[in-house]
Short mmCIF file of C-alpha atoms in Angstrom, two decimals:
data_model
loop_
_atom_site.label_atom_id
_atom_site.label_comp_id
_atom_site.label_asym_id
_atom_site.label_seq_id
_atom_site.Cartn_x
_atom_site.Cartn_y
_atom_site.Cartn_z
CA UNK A 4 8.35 74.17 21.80
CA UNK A 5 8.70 73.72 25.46
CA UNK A 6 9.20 70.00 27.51
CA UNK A 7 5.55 70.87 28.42
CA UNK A 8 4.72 71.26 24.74
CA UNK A 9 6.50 68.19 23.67
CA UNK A 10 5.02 66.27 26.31
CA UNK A 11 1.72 67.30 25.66
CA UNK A 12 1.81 66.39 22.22
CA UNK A 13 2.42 63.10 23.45
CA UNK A 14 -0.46 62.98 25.49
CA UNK A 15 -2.51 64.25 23.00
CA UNK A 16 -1.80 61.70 20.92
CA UNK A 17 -2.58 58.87 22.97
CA UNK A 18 -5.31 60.59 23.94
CA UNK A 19 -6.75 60.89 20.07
CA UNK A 20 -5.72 57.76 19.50
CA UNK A 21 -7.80 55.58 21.86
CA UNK A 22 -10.86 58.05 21.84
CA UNK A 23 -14.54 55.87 21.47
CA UNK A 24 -16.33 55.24 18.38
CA UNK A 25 -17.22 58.27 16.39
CA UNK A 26 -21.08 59.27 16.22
CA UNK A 27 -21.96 58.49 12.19
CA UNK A 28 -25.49 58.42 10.52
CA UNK A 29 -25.02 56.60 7.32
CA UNK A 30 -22.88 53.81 6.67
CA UNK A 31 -21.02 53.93 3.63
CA UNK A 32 -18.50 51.48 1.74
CA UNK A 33 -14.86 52.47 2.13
CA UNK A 34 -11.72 51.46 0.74
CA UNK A 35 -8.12 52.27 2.04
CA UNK A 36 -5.05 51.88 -0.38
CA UNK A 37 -2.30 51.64 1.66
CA UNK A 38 -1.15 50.03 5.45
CA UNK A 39 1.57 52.26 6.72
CA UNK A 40 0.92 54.60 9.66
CA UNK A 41 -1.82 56.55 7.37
CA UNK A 42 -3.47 53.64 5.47
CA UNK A 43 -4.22 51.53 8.83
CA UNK A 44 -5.16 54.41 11.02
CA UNK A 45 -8.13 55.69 8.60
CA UNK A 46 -9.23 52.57 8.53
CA UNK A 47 -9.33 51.67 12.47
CA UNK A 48 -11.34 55.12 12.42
CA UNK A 49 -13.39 54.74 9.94
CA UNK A 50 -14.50 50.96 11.40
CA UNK A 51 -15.08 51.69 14.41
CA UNK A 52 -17.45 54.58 13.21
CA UNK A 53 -19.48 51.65 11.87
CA UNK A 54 -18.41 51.99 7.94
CA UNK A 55 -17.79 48.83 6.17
CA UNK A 56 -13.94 49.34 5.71
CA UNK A 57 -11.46 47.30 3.00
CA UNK A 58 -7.83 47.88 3.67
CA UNK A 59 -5.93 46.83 0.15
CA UNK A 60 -2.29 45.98 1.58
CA UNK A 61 -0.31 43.20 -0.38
CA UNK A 62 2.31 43.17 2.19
CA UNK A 63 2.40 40.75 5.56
CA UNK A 64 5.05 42.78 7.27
CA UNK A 65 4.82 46.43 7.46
CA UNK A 66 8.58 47.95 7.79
CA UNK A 67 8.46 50.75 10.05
CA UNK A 68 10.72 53.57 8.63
CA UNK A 69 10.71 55.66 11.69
CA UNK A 70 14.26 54.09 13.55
CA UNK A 71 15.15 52.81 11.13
CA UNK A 72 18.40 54.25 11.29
CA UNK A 73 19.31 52.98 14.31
CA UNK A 74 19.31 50.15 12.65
CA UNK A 75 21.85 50.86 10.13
CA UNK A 76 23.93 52.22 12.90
CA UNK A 77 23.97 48.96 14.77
CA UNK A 78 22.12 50.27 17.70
CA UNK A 79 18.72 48.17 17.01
CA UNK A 80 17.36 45.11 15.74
CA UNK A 81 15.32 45.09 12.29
CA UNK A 82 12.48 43.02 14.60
CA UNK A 83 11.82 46.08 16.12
CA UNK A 84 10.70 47.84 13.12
CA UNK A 85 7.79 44.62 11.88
CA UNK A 86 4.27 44.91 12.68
CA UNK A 87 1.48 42.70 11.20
CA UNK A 88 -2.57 43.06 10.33
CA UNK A 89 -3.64 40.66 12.97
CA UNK A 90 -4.80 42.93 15.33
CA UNK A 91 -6.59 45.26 12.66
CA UNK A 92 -8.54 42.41 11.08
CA UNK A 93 -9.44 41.04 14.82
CA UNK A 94 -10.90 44.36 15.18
CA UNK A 95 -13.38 43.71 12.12
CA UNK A 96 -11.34 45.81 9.25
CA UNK A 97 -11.47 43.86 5.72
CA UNK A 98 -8.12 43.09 4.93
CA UNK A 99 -7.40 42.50 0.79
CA UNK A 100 -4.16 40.97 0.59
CA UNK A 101 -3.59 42.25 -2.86
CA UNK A 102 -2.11 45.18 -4.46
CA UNK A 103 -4.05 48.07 -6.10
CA UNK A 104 -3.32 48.14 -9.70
CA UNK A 105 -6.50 50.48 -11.70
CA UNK A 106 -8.73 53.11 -10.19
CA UNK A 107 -12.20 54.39 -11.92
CA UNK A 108 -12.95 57.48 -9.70
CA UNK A 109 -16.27 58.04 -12.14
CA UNK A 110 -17.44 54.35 -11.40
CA UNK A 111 -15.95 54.24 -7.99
CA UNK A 112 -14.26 51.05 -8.27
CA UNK A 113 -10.29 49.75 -7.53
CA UNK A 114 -9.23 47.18 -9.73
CA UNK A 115 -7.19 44.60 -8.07
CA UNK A 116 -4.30 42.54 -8.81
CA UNK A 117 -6.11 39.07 -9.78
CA UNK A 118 -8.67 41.05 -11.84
CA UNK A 119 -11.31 41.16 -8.65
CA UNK A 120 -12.72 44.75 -7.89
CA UNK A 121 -14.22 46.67 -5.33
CA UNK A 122 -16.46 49.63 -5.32
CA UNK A 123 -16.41 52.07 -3.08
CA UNK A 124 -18.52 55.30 -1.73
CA UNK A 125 -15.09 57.27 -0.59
CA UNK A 126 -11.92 55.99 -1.58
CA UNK A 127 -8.77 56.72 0.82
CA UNK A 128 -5.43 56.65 -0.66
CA UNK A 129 -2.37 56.20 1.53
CA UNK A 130 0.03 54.45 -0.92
CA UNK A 131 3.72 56.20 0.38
CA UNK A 132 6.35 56.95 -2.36
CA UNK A 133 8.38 56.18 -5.14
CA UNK A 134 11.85 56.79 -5.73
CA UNK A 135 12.56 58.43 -9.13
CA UNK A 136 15.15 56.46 -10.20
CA UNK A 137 15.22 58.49 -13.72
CA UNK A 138 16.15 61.37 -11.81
CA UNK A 139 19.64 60.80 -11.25
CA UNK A 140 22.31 59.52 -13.95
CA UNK A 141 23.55 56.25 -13.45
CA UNK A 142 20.97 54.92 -10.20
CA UNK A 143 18.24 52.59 -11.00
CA UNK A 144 17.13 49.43 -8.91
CA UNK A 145 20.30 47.33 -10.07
CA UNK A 146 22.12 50.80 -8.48
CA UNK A 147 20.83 50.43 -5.45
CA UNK A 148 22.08 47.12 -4.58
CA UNK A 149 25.46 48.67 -4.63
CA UNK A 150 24.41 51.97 -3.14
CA UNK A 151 21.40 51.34 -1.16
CA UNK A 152 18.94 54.10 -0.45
CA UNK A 153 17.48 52.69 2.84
CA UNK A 154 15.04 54.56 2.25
CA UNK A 155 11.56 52.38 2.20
CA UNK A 156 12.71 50.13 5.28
CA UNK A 157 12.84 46.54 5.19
CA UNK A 158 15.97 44.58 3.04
CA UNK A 159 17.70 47.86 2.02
CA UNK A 160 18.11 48.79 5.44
CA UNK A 161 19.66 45.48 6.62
CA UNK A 162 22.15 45.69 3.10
CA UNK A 163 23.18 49.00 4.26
CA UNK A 164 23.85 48.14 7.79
CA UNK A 165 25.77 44.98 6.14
CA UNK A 166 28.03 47.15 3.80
CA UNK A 167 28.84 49.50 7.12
CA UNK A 168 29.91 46.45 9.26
CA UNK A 169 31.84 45.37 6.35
CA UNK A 170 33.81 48.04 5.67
CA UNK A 171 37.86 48.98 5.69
CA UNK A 172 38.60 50.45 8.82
CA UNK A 173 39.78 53.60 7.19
CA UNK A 174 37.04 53.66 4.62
CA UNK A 175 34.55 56.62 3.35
CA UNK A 176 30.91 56.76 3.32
CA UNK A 177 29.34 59.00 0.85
CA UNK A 178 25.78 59.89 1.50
CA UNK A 179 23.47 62.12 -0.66
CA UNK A 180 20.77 64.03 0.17
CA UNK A 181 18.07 64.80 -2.35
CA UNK A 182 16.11 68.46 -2.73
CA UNK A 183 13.04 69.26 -1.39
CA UNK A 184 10.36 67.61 -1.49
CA UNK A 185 10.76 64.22 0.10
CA UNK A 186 9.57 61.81 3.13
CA UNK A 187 11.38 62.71 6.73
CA UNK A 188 13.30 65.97 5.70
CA UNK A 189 14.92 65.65 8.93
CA UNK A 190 15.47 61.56 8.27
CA UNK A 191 18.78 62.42 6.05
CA UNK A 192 20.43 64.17 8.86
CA UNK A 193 19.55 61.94 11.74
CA UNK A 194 21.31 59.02 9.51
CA UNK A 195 24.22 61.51 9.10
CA UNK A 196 24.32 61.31 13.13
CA UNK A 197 24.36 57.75 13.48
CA UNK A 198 26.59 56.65 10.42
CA UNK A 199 28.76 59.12 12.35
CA UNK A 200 28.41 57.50 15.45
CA UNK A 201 29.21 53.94 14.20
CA UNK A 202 32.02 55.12 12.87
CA UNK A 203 33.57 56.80 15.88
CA UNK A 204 32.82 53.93 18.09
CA UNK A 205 33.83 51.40 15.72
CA UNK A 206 36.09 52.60 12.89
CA UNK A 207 37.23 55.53 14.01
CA UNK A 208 39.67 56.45 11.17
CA UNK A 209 36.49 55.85 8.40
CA UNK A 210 34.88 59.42 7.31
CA UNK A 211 31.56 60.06 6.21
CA UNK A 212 30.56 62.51 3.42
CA UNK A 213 27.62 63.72 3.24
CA UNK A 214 26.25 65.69 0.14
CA UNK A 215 23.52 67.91 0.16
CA UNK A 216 21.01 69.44 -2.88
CA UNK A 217 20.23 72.08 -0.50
CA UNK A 218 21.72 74.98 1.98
CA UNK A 219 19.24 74.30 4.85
CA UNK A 220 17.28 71.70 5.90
CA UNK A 221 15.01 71.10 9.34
CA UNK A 222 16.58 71.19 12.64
CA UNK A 223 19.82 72.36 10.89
CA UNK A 224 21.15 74.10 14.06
CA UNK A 225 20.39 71.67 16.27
CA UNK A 226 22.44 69.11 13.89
CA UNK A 227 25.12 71.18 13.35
CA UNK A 228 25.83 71.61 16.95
CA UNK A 229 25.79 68.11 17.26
CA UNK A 230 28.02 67.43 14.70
CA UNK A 231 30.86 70.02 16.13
CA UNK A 232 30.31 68.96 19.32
CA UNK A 233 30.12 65.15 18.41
CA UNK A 234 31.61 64.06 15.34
CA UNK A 235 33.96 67.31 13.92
CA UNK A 236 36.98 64.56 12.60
CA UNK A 237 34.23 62.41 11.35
CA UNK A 238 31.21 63.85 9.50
CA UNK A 239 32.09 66.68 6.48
CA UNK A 240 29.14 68.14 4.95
CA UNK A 241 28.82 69.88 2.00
CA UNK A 242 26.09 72.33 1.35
CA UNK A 243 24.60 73.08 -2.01
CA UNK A 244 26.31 76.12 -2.39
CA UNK A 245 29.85 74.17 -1.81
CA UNK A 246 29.02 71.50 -4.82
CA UNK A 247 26.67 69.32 -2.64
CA UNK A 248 24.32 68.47 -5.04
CA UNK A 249 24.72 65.21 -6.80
CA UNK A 250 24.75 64.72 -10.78
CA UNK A 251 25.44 61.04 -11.20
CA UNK A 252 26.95 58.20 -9.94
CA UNK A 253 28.65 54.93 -11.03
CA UNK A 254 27.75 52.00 -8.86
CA UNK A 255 30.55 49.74 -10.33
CA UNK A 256 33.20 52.17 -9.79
CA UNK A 257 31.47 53.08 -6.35
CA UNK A 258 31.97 57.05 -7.48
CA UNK A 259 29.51 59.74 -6.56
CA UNK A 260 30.19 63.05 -8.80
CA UNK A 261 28.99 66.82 -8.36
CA UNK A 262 29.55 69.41 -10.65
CA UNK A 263 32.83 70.14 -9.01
CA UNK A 264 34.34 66.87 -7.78
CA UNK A 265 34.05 63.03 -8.10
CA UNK A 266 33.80 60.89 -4.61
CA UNK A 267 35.04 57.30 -3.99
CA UNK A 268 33.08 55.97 -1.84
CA UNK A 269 33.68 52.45 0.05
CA UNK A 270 29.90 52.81 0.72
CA UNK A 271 27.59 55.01 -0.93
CA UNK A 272 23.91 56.34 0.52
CA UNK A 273 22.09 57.69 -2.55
CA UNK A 274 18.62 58.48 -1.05
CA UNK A 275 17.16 59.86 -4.84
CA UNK A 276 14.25 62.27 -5.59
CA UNK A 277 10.54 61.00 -4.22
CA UNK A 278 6.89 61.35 -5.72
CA UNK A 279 3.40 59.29 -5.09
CA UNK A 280 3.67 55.54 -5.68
CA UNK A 281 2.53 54.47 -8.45
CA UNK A 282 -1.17 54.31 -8.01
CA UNK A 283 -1.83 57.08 -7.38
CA UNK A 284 -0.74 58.31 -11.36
CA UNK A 285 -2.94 55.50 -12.20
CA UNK A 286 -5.73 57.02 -10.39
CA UNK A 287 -5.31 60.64 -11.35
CA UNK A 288 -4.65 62.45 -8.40
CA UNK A 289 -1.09 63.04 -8.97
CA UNK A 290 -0.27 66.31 -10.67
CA UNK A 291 2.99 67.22 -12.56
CA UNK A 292 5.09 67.28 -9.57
CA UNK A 293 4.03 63.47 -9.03
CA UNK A 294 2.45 64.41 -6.10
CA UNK A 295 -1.12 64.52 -4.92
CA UNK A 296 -2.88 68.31 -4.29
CA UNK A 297 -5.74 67.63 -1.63
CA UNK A 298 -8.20 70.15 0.03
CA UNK A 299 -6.89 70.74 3.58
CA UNK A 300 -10.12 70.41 5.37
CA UNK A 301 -11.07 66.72 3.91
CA UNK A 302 -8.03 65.82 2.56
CA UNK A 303 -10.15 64.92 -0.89
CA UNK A 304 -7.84 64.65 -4.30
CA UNK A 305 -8.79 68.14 -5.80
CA UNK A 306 -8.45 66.19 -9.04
CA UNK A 307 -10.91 63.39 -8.54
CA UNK A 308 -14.18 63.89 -6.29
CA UNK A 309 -14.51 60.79 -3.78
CA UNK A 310 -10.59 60.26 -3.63
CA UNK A 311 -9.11 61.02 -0.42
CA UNK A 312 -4.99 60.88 -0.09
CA UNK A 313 -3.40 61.41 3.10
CA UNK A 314 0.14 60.76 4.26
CA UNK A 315 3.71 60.91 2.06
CA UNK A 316 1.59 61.35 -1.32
CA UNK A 317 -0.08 64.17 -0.66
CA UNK A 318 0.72 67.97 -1.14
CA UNK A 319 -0.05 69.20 2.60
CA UNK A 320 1.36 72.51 2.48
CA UNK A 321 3.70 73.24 5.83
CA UNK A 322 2.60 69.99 6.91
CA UNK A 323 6.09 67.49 6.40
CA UNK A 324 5.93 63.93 5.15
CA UNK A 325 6.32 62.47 8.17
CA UNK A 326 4.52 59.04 10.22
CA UNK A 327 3.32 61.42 13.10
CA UNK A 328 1.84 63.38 9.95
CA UNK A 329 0.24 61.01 7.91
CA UNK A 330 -1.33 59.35 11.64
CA UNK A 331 -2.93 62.91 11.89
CA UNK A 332 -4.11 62.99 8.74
CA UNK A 333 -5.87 59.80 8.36
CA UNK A 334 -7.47 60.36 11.32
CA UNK A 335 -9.01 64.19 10.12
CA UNK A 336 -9.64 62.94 6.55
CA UNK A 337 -11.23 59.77 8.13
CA UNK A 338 -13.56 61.93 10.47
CA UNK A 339 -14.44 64.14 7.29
CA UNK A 340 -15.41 61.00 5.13
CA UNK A 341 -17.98 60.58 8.17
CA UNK A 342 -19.34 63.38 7.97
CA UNK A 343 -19.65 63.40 4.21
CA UNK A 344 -21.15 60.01 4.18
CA UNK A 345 -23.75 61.28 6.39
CA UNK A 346 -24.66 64.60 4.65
CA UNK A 347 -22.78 66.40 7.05
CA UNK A 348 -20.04 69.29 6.14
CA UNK A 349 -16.51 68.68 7.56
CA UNK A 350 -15.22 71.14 10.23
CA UNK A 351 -12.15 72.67 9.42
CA UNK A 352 -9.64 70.84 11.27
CA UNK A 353 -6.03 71.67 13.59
CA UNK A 354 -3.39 69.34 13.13
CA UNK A 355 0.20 68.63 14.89
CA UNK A 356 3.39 66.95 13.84
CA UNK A 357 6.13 66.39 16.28
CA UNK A 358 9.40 64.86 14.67
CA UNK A 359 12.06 63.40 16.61
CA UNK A 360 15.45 62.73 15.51
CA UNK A 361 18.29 61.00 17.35
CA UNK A 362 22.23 62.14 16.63
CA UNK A 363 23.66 59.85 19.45
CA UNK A 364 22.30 57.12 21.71
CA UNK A 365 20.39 59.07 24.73
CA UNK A 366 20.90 62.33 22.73
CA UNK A 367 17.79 63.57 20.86
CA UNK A 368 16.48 66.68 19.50
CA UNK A 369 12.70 67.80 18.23
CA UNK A 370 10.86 69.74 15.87
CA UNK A 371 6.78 70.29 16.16
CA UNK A 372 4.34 72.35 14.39
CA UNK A 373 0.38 73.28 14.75
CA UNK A 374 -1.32 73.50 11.49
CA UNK A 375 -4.48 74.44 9.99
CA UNK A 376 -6.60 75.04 6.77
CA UNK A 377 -5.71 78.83 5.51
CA UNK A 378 -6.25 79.96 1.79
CA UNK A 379 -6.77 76.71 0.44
CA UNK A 380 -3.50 74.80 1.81
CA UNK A 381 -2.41 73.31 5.32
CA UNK A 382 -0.44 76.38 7.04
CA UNK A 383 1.79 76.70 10.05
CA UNK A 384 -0.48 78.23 13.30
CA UNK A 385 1.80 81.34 14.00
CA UNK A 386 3.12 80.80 17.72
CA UNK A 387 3.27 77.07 17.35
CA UNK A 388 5.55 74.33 17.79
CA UNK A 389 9.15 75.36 17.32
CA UNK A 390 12.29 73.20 18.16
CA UNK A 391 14.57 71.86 21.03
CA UNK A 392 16.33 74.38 22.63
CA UNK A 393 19.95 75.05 20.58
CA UNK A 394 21.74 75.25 23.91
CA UNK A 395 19.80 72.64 26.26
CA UNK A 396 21.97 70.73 28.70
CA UNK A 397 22.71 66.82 28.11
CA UNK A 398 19.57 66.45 30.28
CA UNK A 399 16.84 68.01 28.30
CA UNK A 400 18.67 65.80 25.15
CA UNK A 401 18.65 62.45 26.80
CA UNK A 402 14.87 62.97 27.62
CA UNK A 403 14.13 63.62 24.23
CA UNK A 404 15.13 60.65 23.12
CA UNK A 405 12.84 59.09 25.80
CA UNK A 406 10.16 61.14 24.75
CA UNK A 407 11.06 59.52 20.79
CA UNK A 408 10.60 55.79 21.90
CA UNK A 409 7.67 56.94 24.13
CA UNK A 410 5.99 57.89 20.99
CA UNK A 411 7.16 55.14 18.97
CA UNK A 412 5.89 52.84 21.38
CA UNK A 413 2.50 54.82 21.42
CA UNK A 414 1.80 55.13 17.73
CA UNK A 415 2.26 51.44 16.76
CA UNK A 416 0.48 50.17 19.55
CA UNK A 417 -2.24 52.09 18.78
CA UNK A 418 -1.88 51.49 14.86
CA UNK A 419 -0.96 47.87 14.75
CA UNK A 420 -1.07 46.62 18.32
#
């Protein structure tokens, strides 16, 4: 994709974002599962088409994953990733500060923590993941305390930012990387980068490991580059096909072991296999994969009529698990549940993802892709998006990482602000 390209994504964006009211016909009762990027941008749609919304979000503070690893690389506060549901409930949006524990998709009706219930005409479900923590010997929840994950944002990311700042000047950091499919496939790699980065800035004779379940991964040129260019005494990575993929670990010894050697790690990064959360199971929209197959015009559970699911949970095809994803599918599966409230059928929509990465302060690089409903899935637009160019000068990288804050800033202005 070109600057242009990138830029007009941007614009795009803002554009969508702060468009008027949508024209609606029948108002219908709604409920959204979920306040992350998906969760609270269906329902600032859906309001101010002139549903009666319920947002079900137990949580005060919503952790913003995207920078998050600037965090754990010293470069950022944690304030900067906390937004509140102030400004969504001044706007008129229900807010249940409860979780979602039972869903009846034949009587339409979410159980709630407390016992209380509410029924619904469409139901949206943006509920994020789970970590599998049966999927890998020897990590569970105790585990991660040892060898945090980072990878829902909030306390994790501030332990693993602790256990960096505290470690031996010459020490190693393991990190593993899981196998497809999981939120951010580029997130992995961008932490690589900045793990890196603290540790040639600040303990330069440390060494990071990082260990892969997979040969390639998104934007792998671009972060290879990097890494020569960058980080080549620092960062060693190790591919599946080299004995990258992980098979257990021991978070009292602080090993980390593949089929062909055992790591010591002074810090470990065990980011494990993903699925739905939880309530999604418990309303039956997740298949055997654990995650959620939707139809890519409405974004409706194809298991459960009247259940929409939209962001990390849902099988989207080419579409990644992303927060620039899940923002543009709330707001087409929001528009949709208009139209179906009113009798109307959903047009098939065109959606765009743009995910930045950062591998160096003022040095960023980009991937974006156009996608649209083909034989029964989301599927890349042929010609569309594409990635920063492999051999762009330092320019072109430090204004990508503009462009990365710029859209940062946009989205959660628009979404909490």
């Amino acid at each position: 994709m070109t600057e242009l390209g990138r830029r007009a994504v941007l614009a795009g964006l803002a554009a969508a974002l702060s468009r008027p009211a949508l024209a609606q016909n029948a108002r219908g009762r709604v409920v959204v599962v979920g306040g992350g990027f998906g969760g609270a941008t269906a329902a600032r749609v859906l309001h101010r088409a002139g549903h009666a919304v319920t947002l079900v979000e137990p949580a005060e503070t919503y952790w913003a994953c995207p920078f998050s690893n600037e965090v754990i690389a010293g470069l950022r506060p944690m304030s900067a990733q906390a937004f509140g549901y102030d400004a969504l409930r001044a706007s008129g949006v229900t807010l249940a500060r409860t979780s979602a524990e039972a869903i009846d998709g034949a009587a339409r009706r979410v159980r709630l923590a407390g016992g209380a219930s509410l029924d619904y005409d469409r139901l949206i479900l943006s509920p994020g993941i789970a970590l599998r923590f049966d999927a890998l010997p020897g990590y569970d929840a105790a585990a991660a305390e040892a060898m945090p994950h980072a990878w829902k944002a909030g306390a994790q990311t501030e332990l693993l930012a602790r256990k960096l700042a505290a470690m031996p000047e010459t020490g190693t950091v393991v990190l593993s990387v899981p196998g497809n499919p999981y939120r951010c496939p580029p997130g992995p790699y961008e932490r690589a980068s900045l793990i890196a980065h603290y540790l040639k800035t600040r303990k330069p004779r440390a060494k990071l490991i990082v260990l892969d379940a997979k040969d390639t991964f998104s934007k792998q040129k671009l972060f290879e580059q990097a890494w020569k260019a960058l980080y080549p005494d620092t960062l060693e990575y190790v591919p599946l096909a080299s004995g990258g993929q992980v098979t257990a670990v021991d978070a009292n010894a602080m090993t980390v072991a593949t089929d062909f050697e055992t790591y010591k790690a002074d810090v470990a990064c065990i980011i494990p296999p993903q699925r739905a959360a939880p309530i999604a199971s418990a309303a039956g929209v997740a298949d055997r994969s654990g995650w959620c197959p939707i139809d890519p015009v409405t974004f409706e559970s194809r298991l459960v009529p009247g259940i929409h699911v939209v962001g990390d949970a849902a099988i989207a095809g080419a579409m990644p698990k992303s927060a620039f994803a899940a923002n543009a599918q709330a707001k087409v599966c929001a528009e949709a549940v208009v139209a179906l409230l009113a009798g109307r059928t959903p047009e098939p929509p065109k959606l765009i993802n743009t995910c930045y990465s950062l591998v160096a302060p003022g040095y960023g690089i980009s991937v974006a892709g156009v996608y649209h409903p083909a034989n029964g899935v989301l599927a890349d637009v042929e010609g569309a998006g594409g990635t920063s160019p492999v051999d762009a000068p330092d320019a072109v990288r430090e204004k990508e990482a503009v462009y990365a804050e710029e859209w940062y800033r946009t989205i959660t202005a628009a979404v909490f602000g």
